[in-house]
Amino acid sequence: MKKTRNLLSTFLLAFSTTAFAEEVSSFGQSIASFSESVDGFFNDYTGWFVGLIFKSVPVGDANFPLIVGWLLIAAIIFTLYFGFIQFRKAGMAIDIVKGKYTDPNSKEEGEVSHFQALTTALSGTVGLGNIAGVGAALAIGGPGATFWMILCGLLGMASKFCECTLGVKYRTILPSGAVSGGPMYYLSQGLGEKGLGGLGKALAIGFALMCILGSLGGGNMFQANQAHAMLTYAFDVPSEYGIITGVVLAALVFSVIVGGMPSIASVTEKVVPWMAALYVGMALIVIGVNIGQVGPAFAAIFEGAFTGAGVVGGFVGALIQGLKRATFSNEAGVGSAAIAHSAVKTKEPVTEGLVSLLEPFVDTVVICTMTALVITIAGLNVAPFDGSGLTGVTLTAASFTETAGVFKYLLALAVVMFAFSTMISWSYYGLKAWTYLFGEGKGTELVFKVMFCVFVVIGATIQFGAVIDFSDAAIFAMSIFNIIGLYFLMPVVKKELQSFIARVKSGEIKTYDTK
C-alpha cells in the first residue's frame, strides 16, 4: 500500500514539474503543426465537396443552403402525404413506447425494446447541436429563429416516421439474431422490388460511404473535440491534455460498443433520460428564476419570427437560421436514426415508425426551445447579430451562468454526456454501413470499432476546421441518397400504416395492460 502511495505521489509530482510542462508544451506545438497540415490537406482536396453540399443561394440579404431546402421540402411532402401523422398519432406513439401494443408473452425478432431504440436514436441527435447550434442560430438569426426551428422540428417528425418504418420492414436478421437495417437495406431491396435495383444499389452504396465518413467526423471527432473544449472552458484543463480526454473517452466508448446494439441500448436507455433531465432541469430553473421575463421572451420569439428586427437578412435571416438549426439538429431525412430503429423487437414496421416521430419533438421542439428561451431571457444575444460577439456554446454557457455560476460546471457535465452518447450511437450507424459494404463478421466489426476509437483520441487531441466541415457535408449528403429513395417508397409506408390502423380498429391487434 505504501509503495502504491509513493508511486501515485511521484506521478502527481511529475505533472507539476517544469520538465513535464515543457514536454507538454512541445507536444502541443507538434499537434498544432500536424492539425494545420491535415486541415490544409482537407481544405485543398475536399473543399469542392463541402461547397457543393452546402451550396447556398441568395434570398434577400441572406444566403439559403439548398440542402436545408431539400430536407424541408421532403418534410412538408411527407407531412401532407401521411395526413399530418405526427399530430394524429402522437398518442398512439407514446402508448407503443409504454408497451401497450407489445405482447409480453411473445418473442419478436430484434435486439432492443421500443424505448431502447428510441433512446439510442435520441442519443445520436440530442447533443452539442442543441447547445452550441442553437446559440449560433440565435446569435445570427435572433430570437425569431426559435419559431422556425420549432416549425421545422414538427414537420421533420413525418420524415422520421417514413424512414424508420422502412428501416424495420427491410431489415436483415442475421443467424446470430443480430439485426442489420437502415437506408442501405431499404434503398437496395425496396427499390429492387420496384424494378429499380440498379438505382437502389447505387443509392445504398453512396449512403453507406457518406455514413462511414460522417460517423468518424461529426459523430466522433467533433464530439470528442468539443467535450475537451468544454472541460477546458469550465475546469481550466489545459488544451494540450486533449489526448488524455481522448483516451478516457475512447476506453469508455469501446467498453460499450464492443457488446453491440444490446450493450449500446442498455447504456442509452439510462444515460439519455438523465442527461435530458439534467439539461432541461437547468433550463427550467433559469426560467423559474426569471419567470417574469418568460412572456417578453416568447413575444420576442414571435415578433422576431416575422419581422427579424435587427437581424442580418431580417425576416428571411431569422427563418433561415431556424430552419438550418432544426435540420442540422434532429437529422430528420438524413436516415441515420433508421439504422438504430431497425433493431427493435417487433413484427409491425409501422409501430417503430410511430415511435421514431417522437424524436424531432424531443430534440428540437423541447430541448432546442429550452436553450433558446434561456438565451433570450439572459439577453446576451444582442446586436450586432452577425456572430461577432458571443455565439455557439459560449453564448449558451454565458446565458446559463447569468442565473447561477454553478451551471458552468453542470453544463460541462451535460456536454460530456451528450458527446459520449452521440459517439456510441454513431459508432453503430457507421458500423452497419461498414458491414453493408465489407460484409458481416466479428473480424470486420472489430476493425471498425477499433478504428472508431482511434478517431476519438485524434478528435480530442487535434483542432479541426476543414475536416469537420467535410464530415458535416458527408452527413447531409446522406440525405440526398436517402430522400430520393423515400419518394419512391412512401407508398409502401402508407400501405403499412393503413393495414396496421385497420387491424387495431378491428381488434386483430390487441392492447395490453402496461401498469
Coordinates of C-alpha atoms in Angstrom, one line a residue:
M1 CA 0.0 0.0 0.0
K2 CA 2.9 2.3 0.9
K3 CA 4.5 1.6 -2.5
T4 CA 1.3 2.5 -4.3
R5 CA 1.0 5.8 -2.4
N6 CA 4.6 6.6 -3.2
L7 CA 4.1 5.8 -6.9
L8 CA 1.0 7.9 -7.0
S9 CA 2.8 10.8 -5.3
T10 CA 5.6 10.6 -7.8
F11 CA 3.2 10.5 -10.7
L12 CA 1.3 13.6 -9.4
L13 CA 4.6 15.4 -8.7
A14 CA 5.7 14.8 -12.3
F15 CA 2.7 16.7 -13.6
S16 CA 3.9 19.8 -11.7
T17 CA 7.5 19.8 -12.8
T18 CA 8.9 22.3 -15.2
A19 CA 10.3 19.5 -17.4
F20 CA 6.8 17.9 -17.8
A21 CA 5.3 21.3 -18.6
E22 CA 7.9 21.8 -21.3
E23 CA 7.2 18.4 -22.7
V24 CA 3.5 19.1 -22.8
S25 CA 4.2 22.5 -24.5
S26 CA 6.4 20.8 -27.1
F27 CA 3.8 18.1 -27.7
G28 CA 1.1 20.8 -28.1
Q29 CA 3.2 22.6 -30.7
S30 CA 3.7 19.3 -32.6
I31 CA 0.0 18.6 -32.5
A32 CA -0.9 22.1 -33.7
S33 CA 1.5 21.8 -36.6
F34 CA 0.0 18.4 -37.5
S35 CA -3.5 19.8 -37.2
E36 CA -2.7 22.6 -39.7
S37 CA -1.2 20.1 -42.2
V38 CA -4.3 17.8 -42.0
D39 CA -6.7 20.7 -42.2
G40 CA -4.8 22.1 -45.2
F41 CA -5.0 18.8 -47.0
F42 CA -8.8 18.5 -46.5
N43 CA -9.3 22.1 -47.4
D44 CA -7.3 21.7 -50.7
Y45 CA -8.8 18.3 -51.7
T46 CA -12.3 18.2 -50.3
G47 CA -13.3 21.9 -50.2
W48 CA -15.2 21.4 -53.5
F49 CA -17.3 18.7 -52.0
V50 CA -18.2 20.8 -48.9
G51 CA -19.0 23.7 -51.2
L52 CA -21.3 21.5 -53.4
I53 CA -23.3 20.0 -50.5
F54 CA -23.7 23.4 -48.7
K55 CA -24.3 25.4 -51.8
S56 CA -26.3 28.5 -50.9
V57 CA -28.4 30.8 -53.0
P58 CA -29.1 34.5 -52.1
V59 CA -32.5 35.2 -50.6
G60 CA -32.8 38.9 -49.9
D61 CA -29.8 39.8 -47.8
A62 CA -29.3 36.3 -46.6
N63 CA -27.9 33.0 -48.0
F64 CA -30.2 29.9 -48.1
P65 CA -28.4 26.5 -48.1
L66 CA -30.0 24.3 -50.7
I67 CA -29.6 21.2 -48.6
V68 CA -31.8 22.7 -45.9
G69 CA -34.5 23.3 -48.6
W70 CA -34.1 19.7 -49.7
L71 CA -34.8 18.4 -46.2
L72 CA -37.6 20.9 -45.5
I73 CA -39.5 20.2 -48.8
A74 CA -39.3 16.5 -48.0
A75 CA -40.7 17.1 -44.5
I76 CA -43.6 19.1 -45.9
I77 CA -44.3 16.4 -48.6
F78 CA -44.3 13.6 -46.0
T79 CA -46.5 15.6 -43.6
L80 CA -49.1 16.1 -46.3
Y81 CA -48.8 12.6 -47.8
F82 CA -49.3 10.9 -44.4
G83 CA -52.1 13.2 -43.4
F84 CA -50.3 15.0 -40.5
I85 CA -49.4 11.7 -39.0
Q86 CA -47.2 13.4 -36.3
F87 CA -50.3 15.1 -34.8
R88 CA -52.9 12.4 -35.4
K89 CA -51.0 9.5 -33.9
A90 CA -48.7 11.1 -31.3
G91 CA -50.8 9.5 -28.5
M92 CA -50.5 6.1 -30.1
A93 CA -46.7 6.6 -30.5
I94 CA -46.5 7.2 -26.7
D95 CA -48.6 4.1 -26.0
I96 CA -46.3 2.0 -28.2
V97 CA -43.2 3.2 -26.2
K98 CA -45.0 2.3 -23.0
G99 CA -45.6 -1.2 -24.3
K100 CA -49.4 -1.0 -24.8
Y101 CA -49.2 -2.8 -28.2
T102 CA -46.5 -5.3 -27.1
D103 CA -47.5 -8.8 -26.2
P104 CA -45.4 -9.6 -23.0
N105 CA -45.6 -13.3 -23.9
S106 CA -44.5 -13.0 -27.5
K107 CA -40.8 -13.2 -28.6
E108 CA -40.4 -11.0 -31.6
E109 CA -37.3 -10.8 -33.8
G110 CA -35.0 -7.9 -32.9
E111 CA -32.5 -6.9 -30.3
V112 CA -34.0 -4.0 -28.3
S113 CA -37.3 -2.6 -27.0
H114 CA -39.2 0.3 -28.5
F115 CA -37.9 2.5 -25.6
Q116 CA -34.3 1.4 -26.1
A117 CA -34.5 2.0 -29.8
L118 CA -35.9 5.5 -29.2
T119 CA -33.2 6.4 -26.6
T120 CA -30.4 5.1 -28.9
A121 CA -31.6 7.2 -31.8
L122 CA -32.1 10.2 -29.5
S123 CA -28.6 9.9 -28.1
G124 CA -27.4 10.3 -31.7
T125 CA -29.4 13.5 -32.3
V126 CA -29.6 15.1 -28.8
G127 CA -26.1 16.5 -28.5
L128 CA -23.9 19.5 -29.0
G129 CA -26.2 20.9 -31.7
N130 CA -28.8 21.5 -29.0
I131 CA -26.3 23.6 -27.1
A132 CA -23.8 25.2 -29.5
G133 CA -26.0 25.1 -32.6
V134 CA -28.9 26.9 -31.0
G135 CA -26.5 29.5 -29.6
A136 CA -25.1 30.1 -33.2
A137 CA -28.7 30.3 -34.6
L138 CA -29.8 32.9 -32.2
A139 CA -26.6 34.9 -32.4
I140 CA -27.2 35.4 -36.1
G141 CA -31.0 35.0 -36.5
G142 CA -32.1 36.5 -33.2
P143 CA -34.9 35.1 -31.0
G144 CA -37.2 34.7 -34.1
A145 CA -35.1 31.8 -35.3
T146 CA -36.7 29.8 -32.5
F147 CA -40.2 29.8 -34.1
W148 CA -38.9 28.5 -37.4
M149 CA -36.8 25.9 -35.5
I150 CA -39.9 24.6 -33.8
L151 CA -42.0 24.5 -37.0
C152 CA -39.2 22.6 -38.8
G153 CA -39.0 20.1 -36.0
L154 CA -42.7 19.4 -36.1
L155 CA -42.6 18.9 -39.9
G156 CA -39.5 16.6 -39.6
M157 CA -41.5 14.2 -37.4
A158 CA -43.1 12.9 -40.6
S159 CA -39.8 12.3 -42.3
K160 CA -38.6 10.2 -39.3
F161 CA -41.8 8.2 -39.5
C162 CA -41.3 7.3 -43.1
E163 CA -37.7 6.3 -43.0
C164 CA -37.9 4.3 -39.7
T165 CA -40.9 2.3 -40.9
L166 CA -38.9 1.3 -43.9
G167 CA -35.9 0.5 -41.8
V168 CA -37.8 -2.2 -39.9
K169 CA -39.7 -3.5 -43.0
Y170 CA -36.5 -4.2 -45.0
R171 CA -34.1 -5.1 -42.2
T172 CA -31.9 -8.3 -42.3
I173 CA -32.0 -10.7 -39.3
L174 CA -28.6 -12.4 -39.1
P175 CA -28.2 -16.1 -38.0
S176 CA -26.9 -14.8 -34.6
G177 CA -30.1 -12.9 -34.0
A178 CA -28.4 -9.5 -34.6
V179 CA -30.1 -7.1 -36.9
S180 CA -28.7 -5.0 -39.8
G181 CA -31.0 -2.4 -41.2
G182 CA -31.3 1.2 -42.3
P183 CA -31.3 3.1 -45.6
M184 CA -28.7 0.8 -47.1
Y185 CA -31.2 -2.1 -47.0
Y186 CA -34.4 -0.4 -47.9
L187 CA -32.8 1.5 -50.7
S188 CA -31.4 -1.7 -52.3
Q189 CA -34.3 -4.1 -51.5
G190 CA -37.2 -1.7 -51.7
L191 CA -36.2 -0.1 -55.0
G192 CA -35.3 -3.6 -56.2
E193 CA -38.9 -4.7 -55.7
K194 CA -40.0 -1.8 -57.9
G195 CA -37.6 -2.9 -60.7
L196 CA -35.1 -0.2 -59.9
G197 CA -32.4 -2.5 -58.4
G198 CA -29.5 -0.7 -60.1
L199 CA -30.6 2.7 -58.8
G200 CA -31.3 1.3 -55.3
K201 CA -27.9 -0.3 -55.1
A202 CA -26.1 2.9 -56.2
L203 CA -28.0 4.9 -53.6
A204 CA -27.3 2.4 -50.9
I205 CA -23.6 2.4 -51.6
G206 CA -23.5 6.2 -51.7
F207 CA -25.4 6.4 -48.4
A208 CA -23.1 3.8 -46.7
L209 CA -19.9 5.7 -47.8
M210 CA -21.2 9.0 -46.5
C211 CA -22.4 7.4 -43.3
I212 CA -19.0 6.0 -42.5
L213 CA -17.3 9.3 -43.2
G214 CA -19.9 11.2 -41.1
S215 CA -19.7 8.8 -38.2
L216 CA -15.9 9.2 -37.9
G217 CA -16.1 13.0 -38.1
G218 CA -19.3 14.7 -36.9
G219 CA -20.4 11.7 -34.9
N220 CA -17.0 11.1 -33.4
M221 CA -14.1 13.5 -33.7
F222 CA -16.2 16.7 -33.4
Q223 CA -17.9 15.3 -30.3
A224 CA -14.6 14.4 -28.6
N225 CA -13.1 17.8 -29.6
Q226 CA -16.0 19.8 -28.1
A227 CA -16.1 17.7 -25.0
H228 CA -12.5 18.5 -24.2
A229 CA -13.0 22.2 -25.2
M230 CA -15.9 22.4 -22.6
L231 CA -13.6 20.8 -19.9
T232 CA -11.0 23.5 -20.8
Y233 CA -13.7 26.2 -20.5
A234 CA -15.2 25.0 -17.2
F235 CA -12.3 23.4 -15.3
D236 CA -9.3 25.1 -17.0
V237 CA -8.0 21.7 -18.2
P238 CA -5.0 22.6 -20.5
S239 CA -5.9 22.2 -24.1
E240 CA -2.7 20.1 -24.5
Y241 CA -4.3 17.4 -22.4
G242 CA -6.8 16.5 -25.1
I243 CA -5.0 13.2 -25.7
I244 CA -5.9 12.2 -22.1
T245 CA -9.5 13.2 -22.5
G246 CA -9.5 11.2 -25.8
V247 CA -8.0 8.1 -24.3
V248 CA -10.5 8.1 -21.4
L249 CA -13.5 8.7 -23.8
A250 CA -12.2 6.1 -26.3
A251 CA -11.9 3.5 -23.5
L252 CA -15.5 4.2 -22.3
V253 CA -16.8 4.1 -25.9
F254 CA -15.1 0.8 -26.6
S255 CA -16.4 -0.8 -23.4
V256 CA -19.9 -0.1 -24.6
I257 CA -19.8 -0.7 -28.4
V258 CA -17.8 -3.9 -28.1
G259 CA -21.1 -5.5 -26.9
G260 CA -23.1 -4.5 -30.0
M261 CA -26.6 -3.0 -30.1
P262 CA -27.9 -4.6 -26.9
S263 CA -25.0 -3.0 -24.9
I264 CA -25.4 0.4 -26.6
A265 CA -29.2 0.3 -25.9
S266 CA -28.8 -0.6 -22.3
V267 CA -26.5 2.4 -21.8
T268 CA -28.5 4.9 -23.8
E269 CA -31.8 4.0 -22.0
K270 CA -30.1 5.0 -18.8
V271 CA -27.9 7.9 -20.0
V272 CA -30.4 9.7 -22.3
P273 CA -33.2 10.3 -19.7
W274 CA -30.7 11.5 -17.2
M275 CA -28.8 13.8 -19.5
A276 CA -32.0 15.3 -20.8
A277 CA -33.4 15.7 -17.3
L278 CA -30.1 17.5 -16.2
Y279 CA -30.2 19.9 -19.1
V280 CA -34.0 20.6 -19.1
G281 CA -33.8 20.8 -15.3
M282 CA -31.2 23.6 -15.6
A283 CA -33.2 25.4 -18.2
L284 CA -36.4 25.2 -16.0
I285 CA -34.5 26.6 -13.1
V286 CA -33.4 29.6 -15.2
I287 CA -37.0 30.0 -16.5
G288 CA -38.4 29.7 -13.0
V289 CA -36.0 32.3 -11.5
N290 CA -36.7 34.7 -14.4
I291 CA -40.4 33.8 -14.7
G292 CA -41.3 37.5 -15.2
Q293 CA -39.2 37.5 -18.4
V294 CA -40.8 34.5 -20.0
G295 CA -43.7 36.4 -21.5
P296 CA -41.4 39.0 -23.1
A297 CA -39.1 36.2 -24.3
F298 CA -42.0 34.5 -26.2
A299 CA -43.1 37.9 -27.5
A300 CA -39.5 38.4 -28.8
I301 CA -39.6 35.0 -30.4
F302 CA -42.9 35.5 -32.3
E303 CA -42.1 39.1 -33.2
G304 CA -38.6 38.2 -34.4
A305 CA -40.0 35.3 -36.5
F306 CA -41.9 37.6 -38.8
T307 CA -40.0 40.9 -38.6
G308 CA -36.4 39.8 -37.9
A309 CA -35.8 43.3 -36.5
G310 CA -32.0 43.9 -36.2
V311 CA -31.1 40.6 -37.7
V312 CA -28.9 40.1 -40.8
G313 CA -31.3 39.4 -43.6
G314 CA -34.3 40.5 -41.5
F315 CA -37.3 38.1 -41.5
V316 CA -35.6 35.8 -44.1
G317 CA -32.4 35.7 -41.9
A318 CA -34.4 34.5 -38.8
L319 CA -36.2 31.9 -40.9
I320 CA -33.1 30.5 -42.5
Q321 CA -31.2 30.2 -39.2
G322 CA -34.1 28.5 -37.5
L323 CA -34.7 26.0 -40.4
K324 CA -30.9 25.4 -40.6
R325 CA -30.5 24.6 -36.9
A326 CA -33.5 22.3 -36.8
T327 CA -32.5 20.3 -39.8
F328 CA -28.9 20.1 -38.5
S329 CA -30.1 19.0 -35.1
N330 CA -32.8 16.4 -35.5
E331 CA -31.4 14.8 -38.7
A332 CA -34.9 14.1 -40.0
G333 CA -34.5 12.8 -43.5
V334 CA -30.8 12.1 -43.1
G335 CA -31.6 8.4 -42.5
S336 CA -29.2 7.8 -39.6
A337 CA -32.0 7.1 -37.0
A338 CA -33.5 4.3 -39.2
I339 CA -30.4 2.2 -38.5
A340 CA -31.0 2.2 -34.8
H341 CA -34.8 1.7 -35.0
S342 CA -34.3 -1.3 -37.3
A343 CA -33.0 -3.3 -34.3
V344 CA -36.4 -3.1 -32.4
K345 CA -38.3 -6.2 -31.3
T346 CA -41.4 -6.0 -33.4
K347 CA -43.1 -7.6 -36.4
E348 CA -45.0 -4.4 -37.3
P349 CA -42.8 -1.9 -39.0
V350 CA -45.3 1.0 -38.5
T351 CA -45.0 0.7 -34.7
E352 CA -41.4 1.8 -34.8
G353 CA -42.1 4.5 -37.4
L354 CA -44.6 5.9 -35.0
V355 CA -42.2 5.7 -32.1
S356 CA -39.5 7.5 -34.1
L357 CA -41.6 10.5 -34.9
L358 CA -41.3 11.5 -31.2
E359 CA -37.5 12.2 -31.7
P360 CA -37.7 15.5 -33.5
F361 CA -40.2 16.7 -30.9
V362 CA -37.9 15.9 -28.0
D363 CA -34.8 17.1 -29.8
T364 CA -36.0 20.3 -31.4
V365 CA -39.3 21.3 -30.0
V366 CA -38.4 20.6 -26.4
I367 CA -34.6 20.8 -25.9
C368 CA -33.7 23.3 -28.6
T369 CA -36.5 25.5 -27.4
M370 CA -35.4 25.4 -23.8
T371 CA -31.9 26.5 -24.9
A372 CA -33.4 29.3 -27.0
L373 CA -35.6 30.5 -24.0
V374 CA -32.6 30.6 -21.7
I375 CA -30.5 32.6 -24.2
T376 CA -33.4 35.0 -24.9
I377 CA -34.1 35.5 -21.2
A378 CA -30.5 36.3 -20.5
G379 CA -30.5 38.8 -23.3
L380 CA -26.9 38.3 -24.2
N381 CA -27.5 37.7 -27.9
V382 CA -27.7 41.5 -28.5
A383 CA -26.8 43.4 -31.7
P384 CA -24.9 43.1 -33.8
F385 CA -26.5 39.8 -34.9
D386 CA -23.5 38.9 -37.1
G387 CA -21.9 36.3 -34.9
S388 CA -19.0 38.7 -34.0
G389 CA -20.0 38.6 -30.3
L390 CA -20.9 35.7 -28.1
T391 CA -22.1 32.8 -30.3
G392 CA -22.4 29.0 -30.2
V393 CA -21.6 27.2 -26.9
T394 CA -20.1 30.4 -25.4
L395 CA -23.4 32.2 -25.8
T396 CA -25.3 29.3 -24.3
A397 CA -22.9 28.8 -21.4
A398 CA -22.8 32.5 -20.6
S399 CA -26.6 32.6 -20.7
F400 CA -26.9 29.8 -18.1
T401 CA -24.3 31.3 -15.8
E402 CA -26.2 34.6 -15.8
T403 CA -28.5 32.8 -13.4
A404 CA -26.1 30.7 -11.4
G405 CA -22.3 30.3 -11.7
V406 CA -22.5 26.6 -10.9
F407 CA -24.3 26.0 -14.2
K408 CA -20.9 26.4 -15.9
Y409 CA -19.9 23.1 -14.4
L410 CA -23.2 21.3 -14.8
L411 CA -23.3 22.4 -18.4
A412 CA -19.8 20.9 -18.9
L413 CA -21.1 17.6 -17.5
A414 CA -24.1 17.8 -19.8
V415 CA -21.8 18.4 -22.8
V416 CA -19.6 15.4 -22.0
M417 CA -22.7 13.2 -21.6
F418 CA -24.1 14.5 -24.8
A419 CA -20.8 13.9 -26.7
F420 CA -20.4 10.4 -25.2
S421 CA -24.0 9.3 -26.1
T422 CA -23.7 10.7 -29.6
M423 CA -20.4 8.8 -30.2
I424 CA -21.8 5.4 -29.1
S425 CA -24.9 5.8 -31.3
W426 CA -22.9 7.0 -34.4
S427 CA -20.4 4.1 -33.9
Y428 CA -23.4 1.8 -34.5
Y429 CA -24.5 3.8 -37.6
G430 CA -21.0 3.7 -39.0
L431 CA -20.6 0.0 -38.2
K432 CA -23.8 -1.0 -40.0
A433 CA -22.7 1.0 -43.1
W434 CA -19.3 -0.6 -42.8
T435 CA -20.6 -4.2 -42.6
Y436 CA -23.0 -3.5 -45.5
L437 CA -20.0 -2.6 -47.7
F438 CA -17.4 -5.1 -46.4
G439 CA -19.5 -8.0 -45.1
E440 CA -20.8 -9.2 -41.8
G441 CA -18.5 -10.9 -39.3
K442 CA -16.8 -10.3 -35.9
G443 CA -13.5 -9.6 -37.5
T444 CA -15.0 -6.9 -39.8
E445 CA -16.8 -5.4 -36.9
L446 CA -13.8 -5.3 -34.7
V447 CA -11.7 -3.5 -37.3
F448 CA -14.3 -0.7 -37.5
K449 CA -14.8 -0.5 -33.7
V450 CA -11.0 -0.1 -33.1
M451 CA -10.7 2.4 -35.9
F452 CA -13.6 4.4 -34.4
C453 CA -12.0 4.6 -31.0
V454 CA -8.7 5.7 -32.5
F455 CA -10.5 8.6 -34.1
V456 CA -12.0 9.5 -30.7
V457 CA -8.4 10.1 -29.5
I458 CA -7.5 12.0 -32.6
G459 CA -10.6 14.2 -32.4
A460 CA -9.9 15.2 -28.8
T461 CA -6.3 15.9 -29.5
I462 CA -6.3 17.8 -32.8
Q463 CA -8.1 21.1 -33.6
F464 CA -10.0 20.6 -36.8
G465 CA -11.8 23.0 -39.2
A466 CA -11.9 21.7 -42.7
V467 CA -12.0 18.1 -41.5
I468 CA -15.3 18.7 -39.6
D469 CA -16.7 20.7 -42.5
F470 CA -16.1 17.7 -44.7
S471 CA -17.7 15.4 -42.2
D472 CA -20.8 17.6 -41.8
A473 CA -21.1 17.6 -45.6
A474 CA -20.9 13.8 -45.6
I475 CA -23.7 13.6 -43.1
F476 CA -26.0 15.8 -45.1
A477 CA -25.0 14.1 -48.3
M478 CA -26.7 11.0 -46.7
S479 CA -30.0 12.8 -47.0
I480 CA -29.6 13.2 -50.8
F481 CA -29.4 9.4 -51.3
N482 CA -32.0 8.7 -48.6
I483 CA -34.7 11.1 -49.6
I484 CA -34.6 10.0 -53.3
G485 CA -35.4 6.5 -52.1
L486 CA -38.1 7.7 -49.7
Y487 CA -40.0 9.4 -52.5
F488 CA -40.2 6.0 -54.4
L489 CA -41.0 4.0 -51.2
M490 CA -43.5 6.2 -49.4
P491 CA -46.5 4.4 -50.9
V492 CA -45.1 1.2 -49.2
V493 CA -45.2 3.1 -45.9
K494 CA -48.8 4.3 -46.4
K495 CA -49.9 0.8 -47.2
E496 CA -48.3 -0.5 -44.0
L497 CA -49.9 2.3 -42.0
Q498 CA -53.4 1.7 -43.4
S499 CA -53.1 -2.0 -42.7
F500 CA -51.9 -1.5 -39.1
I501 CA -54.6 1.0 -38.2
A502 CA -57.3 -1.2 -39.8
R503 CA -56.2 -4.2 -37.7
V504 CA -56.0 -2.1 -34.5
K505 CA -59.6 -0.9 -35.1
S506 CA -60.8 -4.4 -35.8
G507 CA -59.3 -5.7 -32.7
E508 CA -56.9 -8.1 -34.5
I509 CA -54.0 -6.2 -32.9
K510 CA -54.7 -6.3 -29.2
T511 CA -53.6 -3.9 -26.5
Y512 CA -52.0 -4.9 -23.2
D513 CA -52.0 -3.5 -19.7
T514 CA -48.8 -1.5 -19.1
K515 CA -49.2 -0.9 -15.4

